[in-house]
Tab-separated table of C-alpha atoms in Angstrom:
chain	number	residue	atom	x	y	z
A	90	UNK	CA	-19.719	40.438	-2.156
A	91	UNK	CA	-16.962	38.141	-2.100
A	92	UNK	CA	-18.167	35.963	0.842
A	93	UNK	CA	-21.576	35.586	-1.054
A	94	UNK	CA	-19.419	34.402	-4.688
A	95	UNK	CA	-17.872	31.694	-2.411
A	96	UNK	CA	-20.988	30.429	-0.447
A	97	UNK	CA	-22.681	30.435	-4.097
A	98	UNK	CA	-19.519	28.886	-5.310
A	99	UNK	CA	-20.191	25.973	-2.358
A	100	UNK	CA	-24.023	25.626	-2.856
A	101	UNK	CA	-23.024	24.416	-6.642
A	102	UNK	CA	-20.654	22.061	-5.719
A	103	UNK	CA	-22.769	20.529	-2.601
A	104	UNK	CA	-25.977	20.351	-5.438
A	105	UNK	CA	-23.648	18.492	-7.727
A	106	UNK	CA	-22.448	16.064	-5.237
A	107	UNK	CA	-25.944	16.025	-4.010
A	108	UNK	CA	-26.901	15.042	-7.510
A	109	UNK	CA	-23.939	11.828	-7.706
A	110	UNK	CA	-25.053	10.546	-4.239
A	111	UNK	CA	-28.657	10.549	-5.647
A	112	UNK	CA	-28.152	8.858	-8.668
A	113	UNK	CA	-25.790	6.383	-7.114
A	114	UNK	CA	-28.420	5.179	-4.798
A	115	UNK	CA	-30.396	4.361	-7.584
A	116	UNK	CA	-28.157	2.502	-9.557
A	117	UNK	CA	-27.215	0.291	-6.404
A	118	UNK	CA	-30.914	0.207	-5.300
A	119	UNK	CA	-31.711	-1.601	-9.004
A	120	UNK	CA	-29.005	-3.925	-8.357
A	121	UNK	CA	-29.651	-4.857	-5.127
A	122	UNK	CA	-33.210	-5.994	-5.949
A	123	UNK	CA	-31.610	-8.478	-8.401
A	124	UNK	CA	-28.834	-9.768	-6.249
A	125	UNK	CA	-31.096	-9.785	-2.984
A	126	UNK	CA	-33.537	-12.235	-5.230
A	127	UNK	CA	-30.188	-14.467	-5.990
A	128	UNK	CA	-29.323	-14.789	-2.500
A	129	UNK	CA	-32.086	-15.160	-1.575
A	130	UNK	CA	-33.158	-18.291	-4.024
A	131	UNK	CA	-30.150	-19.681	-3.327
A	132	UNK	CA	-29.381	-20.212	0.308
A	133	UNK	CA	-31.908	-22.840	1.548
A	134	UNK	CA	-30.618	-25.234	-1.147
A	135	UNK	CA	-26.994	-24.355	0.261
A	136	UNK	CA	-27.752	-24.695	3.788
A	137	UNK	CA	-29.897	-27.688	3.568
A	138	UNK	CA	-26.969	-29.174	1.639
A	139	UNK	CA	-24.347	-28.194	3.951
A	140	UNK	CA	-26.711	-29.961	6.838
A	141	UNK	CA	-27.018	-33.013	4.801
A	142	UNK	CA	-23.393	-33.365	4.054
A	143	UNK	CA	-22.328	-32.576	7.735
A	144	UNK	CA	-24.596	-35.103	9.023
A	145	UNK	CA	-23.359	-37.758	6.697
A	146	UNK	CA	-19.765	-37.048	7.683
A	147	UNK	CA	-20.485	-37.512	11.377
A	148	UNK	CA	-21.845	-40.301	10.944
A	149	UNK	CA	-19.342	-42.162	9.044
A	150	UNK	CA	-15.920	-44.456	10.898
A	151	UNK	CA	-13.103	-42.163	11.032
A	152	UNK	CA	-10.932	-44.520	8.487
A	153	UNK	CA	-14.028	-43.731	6.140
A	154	UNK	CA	-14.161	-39.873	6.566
A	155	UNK	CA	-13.720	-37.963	3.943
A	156	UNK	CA	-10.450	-35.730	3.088
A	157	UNK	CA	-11.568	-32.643	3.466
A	158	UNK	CA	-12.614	-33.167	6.987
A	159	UNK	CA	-9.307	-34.426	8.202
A	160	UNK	CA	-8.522	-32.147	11.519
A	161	UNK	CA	-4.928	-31.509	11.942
A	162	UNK	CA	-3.341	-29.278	14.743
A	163	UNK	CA	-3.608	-25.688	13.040
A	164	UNK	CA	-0.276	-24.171	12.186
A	165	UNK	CA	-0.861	-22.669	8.950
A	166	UNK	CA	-4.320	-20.623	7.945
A	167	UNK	CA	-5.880	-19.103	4.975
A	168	UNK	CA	-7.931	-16.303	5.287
A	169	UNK	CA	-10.231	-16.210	2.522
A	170	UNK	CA	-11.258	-11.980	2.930
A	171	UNK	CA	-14.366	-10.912	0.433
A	172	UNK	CA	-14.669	-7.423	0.068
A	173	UNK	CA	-15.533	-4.903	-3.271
A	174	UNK	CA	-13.866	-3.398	-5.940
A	175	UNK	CA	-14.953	-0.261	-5.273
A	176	UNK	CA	-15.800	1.785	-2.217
A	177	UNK	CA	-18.165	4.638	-1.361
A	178	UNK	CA	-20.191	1.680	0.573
A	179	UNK	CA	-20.092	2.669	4.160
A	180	UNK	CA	-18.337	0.455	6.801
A	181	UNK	CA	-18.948	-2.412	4.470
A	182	UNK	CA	-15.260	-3.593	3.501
A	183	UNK	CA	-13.639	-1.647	6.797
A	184	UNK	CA	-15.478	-4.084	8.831
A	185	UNK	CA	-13.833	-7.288	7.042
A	186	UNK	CA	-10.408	-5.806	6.676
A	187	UNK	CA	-11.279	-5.259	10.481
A	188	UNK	CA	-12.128	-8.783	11.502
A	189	UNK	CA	-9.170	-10.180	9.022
A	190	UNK	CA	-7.145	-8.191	11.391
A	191	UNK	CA	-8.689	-9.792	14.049
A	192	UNK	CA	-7.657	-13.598	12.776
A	193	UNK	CA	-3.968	-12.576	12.208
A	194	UNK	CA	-3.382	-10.651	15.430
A	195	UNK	CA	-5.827	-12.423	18.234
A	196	UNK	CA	-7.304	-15.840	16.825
A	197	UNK	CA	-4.618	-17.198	15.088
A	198	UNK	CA	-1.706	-15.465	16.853
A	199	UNK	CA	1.730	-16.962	16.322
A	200	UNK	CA	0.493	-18.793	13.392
A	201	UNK	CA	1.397	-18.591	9.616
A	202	UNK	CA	-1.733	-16.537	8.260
A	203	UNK	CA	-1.943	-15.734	4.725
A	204	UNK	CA	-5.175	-13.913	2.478
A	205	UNK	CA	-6.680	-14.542	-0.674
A	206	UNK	CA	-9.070	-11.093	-1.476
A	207	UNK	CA	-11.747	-11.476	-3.199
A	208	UNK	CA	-12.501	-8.105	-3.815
A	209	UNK	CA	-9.873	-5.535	-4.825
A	210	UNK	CA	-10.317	-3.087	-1.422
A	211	UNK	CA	-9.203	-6.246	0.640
A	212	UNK	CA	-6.065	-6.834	-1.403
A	213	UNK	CA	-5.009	-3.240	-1.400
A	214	UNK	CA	-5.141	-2.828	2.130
A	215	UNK	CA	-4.545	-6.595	3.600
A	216	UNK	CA	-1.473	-6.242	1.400
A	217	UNK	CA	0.326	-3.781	3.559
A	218	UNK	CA	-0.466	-6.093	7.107
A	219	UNK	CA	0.054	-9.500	5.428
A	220	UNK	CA	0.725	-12.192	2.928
A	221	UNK	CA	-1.994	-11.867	0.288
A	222	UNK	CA	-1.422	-15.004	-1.703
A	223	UNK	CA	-3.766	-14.408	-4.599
A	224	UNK	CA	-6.422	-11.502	-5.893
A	225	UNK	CA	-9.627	-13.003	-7.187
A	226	UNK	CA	-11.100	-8.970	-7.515
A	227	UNK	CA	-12.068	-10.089	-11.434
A	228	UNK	CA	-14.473	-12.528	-10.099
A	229	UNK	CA	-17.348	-9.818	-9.700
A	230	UNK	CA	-16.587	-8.781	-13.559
A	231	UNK	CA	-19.063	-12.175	-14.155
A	232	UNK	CA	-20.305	-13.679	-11.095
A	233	UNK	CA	-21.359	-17.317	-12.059
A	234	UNK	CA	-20.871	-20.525	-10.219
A	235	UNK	CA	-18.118	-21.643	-12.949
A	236	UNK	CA	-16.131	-18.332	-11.837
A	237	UNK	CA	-16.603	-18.724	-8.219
A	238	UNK	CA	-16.115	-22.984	-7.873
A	239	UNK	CA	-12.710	-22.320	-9.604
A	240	UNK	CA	-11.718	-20.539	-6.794
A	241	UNK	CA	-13.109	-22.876	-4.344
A	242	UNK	CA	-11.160	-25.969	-6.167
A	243	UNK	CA	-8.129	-24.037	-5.658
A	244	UNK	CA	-9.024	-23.786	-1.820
A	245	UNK	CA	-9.589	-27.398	-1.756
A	246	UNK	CA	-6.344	-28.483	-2.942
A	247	UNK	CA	-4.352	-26.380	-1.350
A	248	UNK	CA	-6.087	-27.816	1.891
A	249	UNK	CA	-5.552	-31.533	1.004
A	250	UNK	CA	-1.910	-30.645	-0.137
A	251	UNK	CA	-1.259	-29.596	3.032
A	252	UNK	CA	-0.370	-26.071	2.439
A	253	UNK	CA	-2.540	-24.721	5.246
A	254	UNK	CA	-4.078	-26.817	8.133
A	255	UNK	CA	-7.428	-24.412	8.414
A	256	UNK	CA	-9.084	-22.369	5.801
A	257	UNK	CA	-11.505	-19.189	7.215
A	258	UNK	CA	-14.022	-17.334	5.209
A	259	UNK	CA	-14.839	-13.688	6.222
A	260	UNK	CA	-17.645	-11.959	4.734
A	261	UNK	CA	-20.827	-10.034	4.779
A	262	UNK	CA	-24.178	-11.770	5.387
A	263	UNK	CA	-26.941	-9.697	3.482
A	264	UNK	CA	-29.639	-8.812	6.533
A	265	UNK	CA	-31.743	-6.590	4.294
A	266	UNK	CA	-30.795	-3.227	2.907
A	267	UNK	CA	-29.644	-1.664	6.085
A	268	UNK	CA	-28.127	-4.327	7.568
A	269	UNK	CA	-25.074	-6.381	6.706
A	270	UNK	CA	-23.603	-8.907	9.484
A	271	UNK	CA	-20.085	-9.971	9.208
A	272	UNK	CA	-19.231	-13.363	9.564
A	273	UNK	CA	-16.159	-15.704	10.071
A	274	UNK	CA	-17.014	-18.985	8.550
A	275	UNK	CA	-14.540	-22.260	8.809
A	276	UNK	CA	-14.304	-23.428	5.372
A	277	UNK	CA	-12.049	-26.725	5.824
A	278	UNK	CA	-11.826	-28.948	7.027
A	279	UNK	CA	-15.459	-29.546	7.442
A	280	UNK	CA	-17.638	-28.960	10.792
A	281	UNK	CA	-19.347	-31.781	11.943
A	282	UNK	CA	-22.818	-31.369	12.975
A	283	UNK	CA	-23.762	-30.797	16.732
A	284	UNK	CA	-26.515	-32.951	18.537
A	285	UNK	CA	-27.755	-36.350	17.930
A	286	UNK	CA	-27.286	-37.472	14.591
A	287	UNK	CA	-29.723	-40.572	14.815
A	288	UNK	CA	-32.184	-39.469	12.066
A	289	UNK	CA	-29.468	-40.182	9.262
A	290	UNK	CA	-30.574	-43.651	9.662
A	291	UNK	CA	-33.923	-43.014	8.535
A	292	UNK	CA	-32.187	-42.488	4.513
A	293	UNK	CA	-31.656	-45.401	2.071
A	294	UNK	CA	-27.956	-44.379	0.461
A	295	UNK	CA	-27.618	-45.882	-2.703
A	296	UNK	CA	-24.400	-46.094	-3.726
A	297	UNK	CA	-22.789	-46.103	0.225
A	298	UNK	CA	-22.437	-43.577	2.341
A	299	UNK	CA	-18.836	-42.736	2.156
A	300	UNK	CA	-19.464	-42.755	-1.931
A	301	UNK	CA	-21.848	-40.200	-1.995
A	302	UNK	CA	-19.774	-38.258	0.642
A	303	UNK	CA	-16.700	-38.046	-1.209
A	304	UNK	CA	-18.775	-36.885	-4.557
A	305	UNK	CA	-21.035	-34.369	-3.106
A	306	UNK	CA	-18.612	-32.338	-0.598
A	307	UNK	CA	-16.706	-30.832	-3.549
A	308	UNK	CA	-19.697	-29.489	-4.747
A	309	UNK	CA	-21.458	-28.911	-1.584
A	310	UNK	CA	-18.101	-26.386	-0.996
A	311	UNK	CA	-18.544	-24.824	-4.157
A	312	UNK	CA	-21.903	-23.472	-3.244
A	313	UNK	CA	-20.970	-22.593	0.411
A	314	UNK	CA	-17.778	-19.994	-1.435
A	315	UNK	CA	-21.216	-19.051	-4.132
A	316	UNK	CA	-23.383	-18.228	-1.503
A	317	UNK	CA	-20.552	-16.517	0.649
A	318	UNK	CA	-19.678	-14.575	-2.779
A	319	UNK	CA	-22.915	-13.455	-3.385
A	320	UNK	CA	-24.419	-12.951	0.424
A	321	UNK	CA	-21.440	-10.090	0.145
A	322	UNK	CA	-22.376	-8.924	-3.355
A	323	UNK	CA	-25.560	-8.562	-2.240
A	324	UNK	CA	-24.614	-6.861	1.028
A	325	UNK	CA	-22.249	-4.833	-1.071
A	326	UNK	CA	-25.005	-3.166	-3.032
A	327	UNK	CA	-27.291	-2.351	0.195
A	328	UNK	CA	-24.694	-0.946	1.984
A	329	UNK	CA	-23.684	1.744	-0.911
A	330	UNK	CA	-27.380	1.985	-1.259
A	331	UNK	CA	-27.914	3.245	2.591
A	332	UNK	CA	-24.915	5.503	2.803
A	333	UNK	CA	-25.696	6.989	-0.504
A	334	UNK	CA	-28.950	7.529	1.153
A	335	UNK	CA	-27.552	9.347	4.257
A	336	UNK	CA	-25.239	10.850	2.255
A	337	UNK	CA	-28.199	12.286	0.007
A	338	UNK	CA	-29.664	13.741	3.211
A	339	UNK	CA	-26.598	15.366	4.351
A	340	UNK	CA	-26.057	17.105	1.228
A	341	UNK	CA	-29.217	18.406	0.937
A	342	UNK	CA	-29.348	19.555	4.766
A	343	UNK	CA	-25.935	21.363	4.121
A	344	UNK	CA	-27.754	22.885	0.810
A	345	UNK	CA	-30.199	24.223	2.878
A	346	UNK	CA	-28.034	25.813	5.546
A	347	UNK	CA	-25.854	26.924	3.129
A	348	UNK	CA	-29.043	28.776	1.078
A	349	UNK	CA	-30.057	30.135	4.420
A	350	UNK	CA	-26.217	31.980	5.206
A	351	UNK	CA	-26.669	33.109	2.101
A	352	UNK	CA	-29.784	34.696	1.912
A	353	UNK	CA	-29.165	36.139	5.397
A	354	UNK	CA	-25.837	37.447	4.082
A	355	UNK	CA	-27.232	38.698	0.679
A	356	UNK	CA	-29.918	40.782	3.369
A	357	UNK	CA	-27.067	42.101	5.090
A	358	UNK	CA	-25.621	43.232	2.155
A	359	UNK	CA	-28.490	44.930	0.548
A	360	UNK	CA	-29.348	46.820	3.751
A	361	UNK	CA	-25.588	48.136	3.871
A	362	UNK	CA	-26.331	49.613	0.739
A	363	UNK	CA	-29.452	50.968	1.898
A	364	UNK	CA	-27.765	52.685	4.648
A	365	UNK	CA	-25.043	53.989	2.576
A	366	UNK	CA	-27.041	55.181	0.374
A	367	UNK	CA	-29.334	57.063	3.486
A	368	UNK	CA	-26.440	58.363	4.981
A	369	UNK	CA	-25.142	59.786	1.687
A	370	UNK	CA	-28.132	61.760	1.114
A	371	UNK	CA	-28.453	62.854	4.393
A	372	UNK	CA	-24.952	64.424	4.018
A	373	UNK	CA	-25.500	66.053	1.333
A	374	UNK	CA	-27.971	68.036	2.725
A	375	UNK	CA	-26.387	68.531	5.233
């Protein structure tokens, strides 16, 4: 009778963990809807702006290029790492801390490499390995533009200060619910554009060129760290929402199995008894 208290004891606790997962996936699966629509909204204005600008830039005289695009030989490198606050999300924030590894160890080897987490799982556990420089976890508390372009002006100047020679974004690109893609992004200083660039000539730039450069890269930035922020955020929510999912499943497979050993033990039991009770009789008449 013991062995059946303690696989009763275990179908509880598996239907009360079944019962978190559950509920978890919902929570995540109403917030994903509303930062899947964000992303979503967002990212052909910031790609189409990131084009524009990077086509601009290329086609400007070096002594007129902007600031921010000035390549010097790399030496120093932030690693700008966006991961969650909280886990229970699969292989969502493993698989940054995994290619911020990569950076420091194989990319950027014999450099100075130093972090800034956004996200409070990337600065626990990047802060063992490296040189986390600054913990922007808060930023998911509210995440607006204002929040998130702070962080990117801070990026910006420690770039043209010359505190770092190449700045790297690592994050996760939202796929759809399922799917999550990491990415390594160069930040600064900005990538030209590949391919022929003779179309630019078909605008009328009013005021010049290297004017409307120098004004629109800071905020073109901004948005590129925004849509990076919230691709993850995104990504964050449909990755806890698929392996709360699985997780779901598994619990409730386990449930099963576990109801199944128990009935098949509680049968073995009662026929025990049964026999017990036959032989008991039969020695008594005996």
């Amino acid at each position: 009778m013991a062995n059946l208290k303690e696989i009763r004891n275990r179908i509880a606790s598996v239907s009360s963990t079944m019962q978190i997962t559950s509920a978890m996936k919902m929570v995540s699966a109403a917030k994903l809807k509303k930062a899947q629509d964000a992303i979503t909204a967002m990212r052909p204005y910031a790609n189409k702006l990131t084009e524009l600008l990077q086509s601009l830039s290329a086609s400007l005289d070096g002594d007129a290029g902007s600031k921010f695009a000035d390549n010097r030989a790399v030496n120093k490198v932030l690693v700008v790492a966006i991961t969650s606050n909280r886990g229970l999300c699969g292989a969502f924030n493993s698989n940054i801390i995994k290619q911020s590894n990569v950076l420091l160890d194989e990319t950027y080897a014999g450099k100075q490499v130093d972090f800034i987490a956004i996200g409070k799982k990337g600065n626990d556990i990047l802060g063992k390995r490296g040189n986390v420089i600054a913990n922007h976890s808060t930023v998911f508390d509210d995440l607006t533009f204002d929040n998130v372009a702070s962080i990117a002006q801070d990026l910006m100047d420690h770039f043209t200060e010359g505190n770092y020679d190449r700045i790297e974004l690592v994050y996760n690109k939202f796929k759809n619910a399922a799917t999550q893609i990491v990415m390594t992004e160069q930040f600064l200083p900005l990538v030209p554009i590949e391919g022929d660039n003779s179309n630019a000539a078909d605008y009328i730039f009013e005021p010049s060129k290297p004017e409307i450069v120098e004004q629109l890269i800071p905020k073109s930035l901004k948005t590129q760290l925004y849509k990076a922020v919230r691709d993850s955020f995104a990504s964050e929510h449909g990755a806890r929402m698929t392996a709360m999912h699985k997780a779901t499943d598994n619990a409730t497979e386990l449930r099963d199995q576990l109801k199944l050993t128990y009935n098949k033990a509680r049968q073995a039991a009662i026929t025990n008894e049964i026999l017990e009770i036959v032989g008991g009789a039969e020695a008594l008449n005996n």
